[in-house]
Tab-separated table of C-alpha atoms in Angstrom:
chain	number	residue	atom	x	y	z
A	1	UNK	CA	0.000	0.000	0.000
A	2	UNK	CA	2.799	2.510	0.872
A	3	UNK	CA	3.839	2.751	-2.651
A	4	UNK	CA	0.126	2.742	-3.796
A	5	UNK	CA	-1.873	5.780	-4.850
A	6	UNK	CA	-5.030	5.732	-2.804
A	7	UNK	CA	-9.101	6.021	-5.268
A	8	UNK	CA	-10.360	6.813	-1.767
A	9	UNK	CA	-12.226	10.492	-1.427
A	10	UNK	CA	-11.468	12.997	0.739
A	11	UNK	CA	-13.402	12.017	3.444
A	12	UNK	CA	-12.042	8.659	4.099
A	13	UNK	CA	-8.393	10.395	3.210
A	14	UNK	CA	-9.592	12.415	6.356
A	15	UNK	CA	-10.859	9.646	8.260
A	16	UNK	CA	-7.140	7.767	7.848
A	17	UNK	CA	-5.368	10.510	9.037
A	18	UNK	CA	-7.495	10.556	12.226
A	19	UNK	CA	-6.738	7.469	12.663
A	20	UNK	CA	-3.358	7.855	12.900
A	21	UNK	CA	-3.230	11.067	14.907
A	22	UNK	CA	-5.212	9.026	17.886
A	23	UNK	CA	-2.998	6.211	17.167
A	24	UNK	CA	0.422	7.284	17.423
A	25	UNK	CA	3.239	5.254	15.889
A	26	UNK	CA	1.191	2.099	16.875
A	27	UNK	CA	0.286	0.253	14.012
A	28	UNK	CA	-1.833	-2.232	16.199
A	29	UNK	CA	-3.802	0.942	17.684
A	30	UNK	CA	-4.663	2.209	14.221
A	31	UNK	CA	-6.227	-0.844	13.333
A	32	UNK	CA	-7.850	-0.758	15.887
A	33	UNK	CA	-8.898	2.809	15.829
A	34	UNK	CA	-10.583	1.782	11.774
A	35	UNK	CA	-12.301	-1.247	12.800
A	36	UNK	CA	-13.993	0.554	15.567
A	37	UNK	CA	-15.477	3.210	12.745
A	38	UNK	CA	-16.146	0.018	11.009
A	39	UNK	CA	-18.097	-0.882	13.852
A	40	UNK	CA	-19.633	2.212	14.307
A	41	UNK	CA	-20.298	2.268	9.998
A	42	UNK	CA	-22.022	-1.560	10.537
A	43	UNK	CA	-24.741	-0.235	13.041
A	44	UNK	CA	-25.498	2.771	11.301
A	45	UNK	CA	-26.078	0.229	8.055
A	46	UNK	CA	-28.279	-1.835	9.905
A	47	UNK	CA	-30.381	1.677	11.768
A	48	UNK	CA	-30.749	2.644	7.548
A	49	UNK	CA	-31.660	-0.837	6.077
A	50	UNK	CA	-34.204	-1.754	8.736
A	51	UNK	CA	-35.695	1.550	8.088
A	52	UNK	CA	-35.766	0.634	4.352
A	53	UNK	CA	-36.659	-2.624	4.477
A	54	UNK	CA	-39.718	-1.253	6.320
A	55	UNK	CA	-40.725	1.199	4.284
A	56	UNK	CA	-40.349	-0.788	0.972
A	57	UNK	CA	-42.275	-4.250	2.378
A	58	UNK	CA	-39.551	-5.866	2.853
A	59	UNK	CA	-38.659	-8.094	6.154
A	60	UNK	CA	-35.866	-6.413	8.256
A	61	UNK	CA	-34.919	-9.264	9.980
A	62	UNK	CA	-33.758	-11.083	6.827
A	63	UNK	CA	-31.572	-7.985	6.578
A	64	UNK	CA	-30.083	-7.843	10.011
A	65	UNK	CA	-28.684	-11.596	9.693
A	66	UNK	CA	-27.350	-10.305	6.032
A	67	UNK	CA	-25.924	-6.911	7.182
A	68	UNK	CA	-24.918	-7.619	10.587
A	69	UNK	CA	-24.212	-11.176	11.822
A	70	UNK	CA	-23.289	-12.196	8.708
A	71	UNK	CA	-19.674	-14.303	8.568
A	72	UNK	CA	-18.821	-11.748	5.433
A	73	UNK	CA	-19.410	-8.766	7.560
A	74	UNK	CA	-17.436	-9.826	10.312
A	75	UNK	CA	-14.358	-11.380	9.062
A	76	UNK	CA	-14.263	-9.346	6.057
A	77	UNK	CA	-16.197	-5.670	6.893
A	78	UNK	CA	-15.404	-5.361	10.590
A	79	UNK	CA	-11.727	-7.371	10.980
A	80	UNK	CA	-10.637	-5.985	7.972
A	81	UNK	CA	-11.672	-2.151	8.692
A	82	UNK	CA	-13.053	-1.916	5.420
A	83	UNK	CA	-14.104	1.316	4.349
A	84	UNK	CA	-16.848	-0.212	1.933
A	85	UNK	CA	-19.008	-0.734	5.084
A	86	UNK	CA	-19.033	3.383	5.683
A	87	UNK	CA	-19.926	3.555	1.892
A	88	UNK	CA	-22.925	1.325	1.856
A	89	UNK	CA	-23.797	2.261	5.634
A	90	UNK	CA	-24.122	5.958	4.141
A	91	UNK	CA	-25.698	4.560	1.230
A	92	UNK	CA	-28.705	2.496	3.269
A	93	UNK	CA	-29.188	5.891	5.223
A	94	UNK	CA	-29.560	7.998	2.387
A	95	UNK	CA	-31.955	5.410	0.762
A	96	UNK	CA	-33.779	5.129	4.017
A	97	UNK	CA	-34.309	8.866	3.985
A	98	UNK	CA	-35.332	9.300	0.561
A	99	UNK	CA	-37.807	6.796	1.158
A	100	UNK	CA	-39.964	8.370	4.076
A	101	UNK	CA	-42.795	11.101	4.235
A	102	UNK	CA	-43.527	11.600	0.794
A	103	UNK	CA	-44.897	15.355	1.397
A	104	UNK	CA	-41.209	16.766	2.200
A	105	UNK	CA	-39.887	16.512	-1.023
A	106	UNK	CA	-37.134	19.464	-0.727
A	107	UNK	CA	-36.214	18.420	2.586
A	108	UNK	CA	-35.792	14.822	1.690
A	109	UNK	CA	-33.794	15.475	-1.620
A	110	UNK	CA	-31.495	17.666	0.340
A	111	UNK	CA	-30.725	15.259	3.193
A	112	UNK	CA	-30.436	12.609	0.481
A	113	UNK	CA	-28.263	14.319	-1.400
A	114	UNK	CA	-26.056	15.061	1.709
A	115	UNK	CA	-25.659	11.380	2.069
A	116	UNK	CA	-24.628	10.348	-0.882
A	117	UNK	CA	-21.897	13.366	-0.882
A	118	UNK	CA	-20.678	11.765	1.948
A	119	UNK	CA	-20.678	8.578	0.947
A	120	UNK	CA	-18.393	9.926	-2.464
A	121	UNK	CA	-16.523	11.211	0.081
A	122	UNK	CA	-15.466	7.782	0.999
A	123	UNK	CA	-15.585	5.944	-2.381
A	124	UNK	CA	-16.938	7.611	-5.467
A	125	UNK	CA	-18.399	4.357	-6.852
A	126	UNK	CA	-21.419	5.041	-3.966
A	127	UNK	CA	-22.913	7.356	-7.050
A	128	UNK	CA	-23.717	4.451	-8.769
A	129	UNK	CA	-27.168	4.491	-6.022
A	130	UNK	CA	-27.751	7.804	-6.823
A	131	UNK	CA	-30.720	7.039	-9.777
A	132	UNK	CA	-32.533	4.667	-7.217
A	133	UNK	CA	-32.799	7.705	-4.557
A	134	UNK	CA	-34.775	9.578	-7.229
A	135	UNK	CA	-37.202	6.947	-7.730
A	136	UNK	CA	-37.794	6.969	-3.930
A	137	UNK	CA	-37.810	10.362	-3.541
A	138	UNK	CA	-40.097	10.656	-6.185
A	139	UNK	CA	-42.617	7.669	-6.016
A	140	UNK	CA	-42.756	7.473	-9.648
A	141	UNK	CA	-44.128	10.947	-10.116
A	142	UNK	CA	-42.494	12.067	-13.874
A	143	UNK	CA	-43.249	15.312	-13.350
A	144	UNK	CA	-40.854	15.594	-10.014
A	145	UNK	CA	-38.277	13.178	-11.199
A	146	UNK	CA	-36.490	15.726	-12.949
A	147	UNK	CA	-36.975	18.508	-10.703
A	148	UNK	CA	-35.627	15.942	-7.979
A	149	UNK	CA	-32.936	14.706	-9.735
A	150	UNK	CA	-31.290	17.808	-10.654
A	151	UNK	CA	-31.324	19.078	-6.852
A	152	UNK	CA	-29.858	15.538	-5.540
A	153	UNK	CA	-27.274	16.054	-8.597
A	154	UNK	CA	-26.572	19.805	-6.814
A	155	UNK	CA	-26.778	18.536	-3.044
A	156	UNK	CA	-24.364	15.331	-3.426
A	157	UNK	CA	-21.727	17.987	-5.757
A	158	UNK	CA	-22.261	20.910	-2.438
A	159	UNK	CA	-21.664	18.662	-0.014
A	160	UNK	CA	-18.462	17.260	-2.209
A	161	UNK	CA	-16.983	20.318	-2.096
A	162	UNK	CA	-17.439	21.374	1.209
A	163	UNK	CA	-15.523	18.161	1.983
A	164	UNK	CA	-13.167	18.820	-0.421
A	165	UNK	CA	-12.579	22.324	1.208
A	166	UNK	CA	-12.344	20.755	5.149
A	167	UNK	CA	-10.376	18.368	4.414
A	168	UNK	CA	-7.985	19.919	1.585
A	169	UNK	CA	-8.271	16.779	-0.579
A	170	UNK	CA	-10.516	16.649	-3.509
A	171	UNK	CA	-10.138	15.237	-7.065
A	172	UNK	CA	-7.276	13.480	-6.726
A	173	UNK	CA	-8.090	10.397	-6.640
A	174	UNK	CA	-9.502	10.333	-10.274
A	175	UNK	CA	-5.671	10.018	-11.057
A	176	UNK	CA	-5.493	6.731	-9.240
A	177	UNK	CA	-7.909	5.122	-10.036
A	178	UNK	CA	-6.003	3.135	-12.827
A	179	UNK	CA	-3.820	2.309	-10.367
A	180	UNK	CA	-6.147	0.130	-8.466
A	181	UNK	CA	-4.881	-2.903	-10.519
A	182	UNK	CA	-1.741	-2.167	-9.623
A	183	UNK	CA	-1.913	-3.268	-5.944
A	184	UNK	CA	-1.821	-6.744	-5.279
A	185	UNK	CA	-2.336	-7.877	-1.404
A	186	UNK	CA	-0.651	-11.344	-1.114
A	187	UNK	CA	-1.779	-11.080	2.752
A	188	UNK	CA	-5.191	-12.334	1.059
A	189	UNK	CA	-5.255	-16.436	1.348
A	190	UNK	CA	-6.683	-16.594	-1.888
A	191	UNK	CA	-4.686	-13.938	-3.709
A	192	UNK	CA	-1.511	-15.552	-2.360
A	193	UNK	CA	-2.255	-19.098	-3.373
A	194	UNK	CA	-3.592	-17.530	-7.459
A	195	UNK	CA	-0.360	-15.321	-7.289
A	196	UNK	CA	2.111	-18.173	-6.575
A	197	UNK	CA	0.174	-20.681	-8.757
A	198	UNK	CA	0.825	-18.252	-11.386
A	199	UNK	CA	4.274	-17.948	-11.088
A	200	UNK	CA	5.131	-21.880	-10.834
A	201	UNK	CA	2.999	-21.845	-14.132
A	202	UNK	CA	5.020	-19.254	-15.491
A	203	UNK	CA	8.628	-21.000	-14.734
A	204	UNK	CA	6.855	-24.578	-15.815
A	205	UNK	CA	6.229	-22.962	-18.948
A	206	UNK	CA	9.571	-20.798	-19.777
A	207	UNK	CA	11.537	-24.433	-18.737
A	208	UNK	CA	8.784	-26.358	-21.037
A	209	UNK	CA	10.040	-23.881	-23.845
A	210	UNK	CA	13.492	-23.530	-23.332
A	211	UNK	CA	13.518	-27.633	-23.840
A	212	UNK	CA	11.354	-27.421	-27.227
């Protein structure tokens, strides 16, 4: 990673540095110090997609043993401090928002749209949701999908930029974002095993063609 340009927004850039400020020069203490905000990003996930599942039909109980006492969650999401949980815990609020009292259009779009600017603030990928908000915000209505869709567009961009502004970090990431490929974390069991299967394939087949 050291060596590794980060795709991470400015808010999770911020959220690092934190870290490491409350940490010290303990490396054991900033882990720690990111899987508690993992912790912290898993229950505010659940708080959003209960409130979602409720207000779309849905069961919420099916989606606590998904979101939160899921295997996945915890050995991948909360031991491995992954900042994807912050994204989609930002995400499920947002959604959750955007689907309650229909009559508060304005007020929903804007506290929608302050969500998902956070939530680019972690990974900008969590824009991908965005279109989904409108059609809760909006119940279907064409007439207010535009109008909606244009102030979420303005909300999630204001928000952006305030971040941007706090935290002194702001579009840089778009320059590493073809780096992404670039990092390869061998600490992952499976990773490790593809990456050194690869290699004994590679020397197999340089000795298979330096005999033919």
């Amino acid at each position: 990673w050291h060596s590794t340009p980060t795709p991470y927004g400015p808010l999770w850039i911020a959220i690092e540095g934190l870290a490491a400020k409350l940490a010290g020069h303990s490396l054991i203490a900033v882990v720690t110090v990111l899987r508690l905000f993992a912790i912290l990003a898993t229950l505010l996930g659940v708080a959003g997609g209960v409130r979602l599942a409720e207000r779309c039909g849905a069961d919420p109980g099916r989606f606590v043993h998904l979101a939160a006492i899921s295997p996945l969650i915890m050995v991948h999401v909360v031991s491995g401090a992954h900042n994807d949980e912050l994204l989609a815990a930002l995400v499920l609020a947002a959604l959750a928002i955007a689907a309650t009292d229909p009559d508060r259009l304005g007020l929903r779009t804007t506290l929608t749209g302050i969500g998902f600017g956070l939530a680019a603030g972690v990974k900008v990928t969590a824009l991908v949701a965005a279109p989904f908000a409108v059609l809760l915000l909006t119940r279907g209505r064409a007439r207010a999908t535009a109008l909606a869709g244009a102030g979420l567009l303005a909300v999630i961009a204001l928000t952006y930029l305030v971040l941007a502004e706090l935290t002194g970090h702001g579009l840089g990431f778009l320059h590493a974002l073809s780096s992404t490929s670039d990092l390869v974390q061998w600490l992952s069991l499976p990773t490790g095993v593809g990456m050194a299967i690869g290699y004994a394939l590679r020397v197999i087949g340089q000795i298979g063609r330096a005999h033919v």
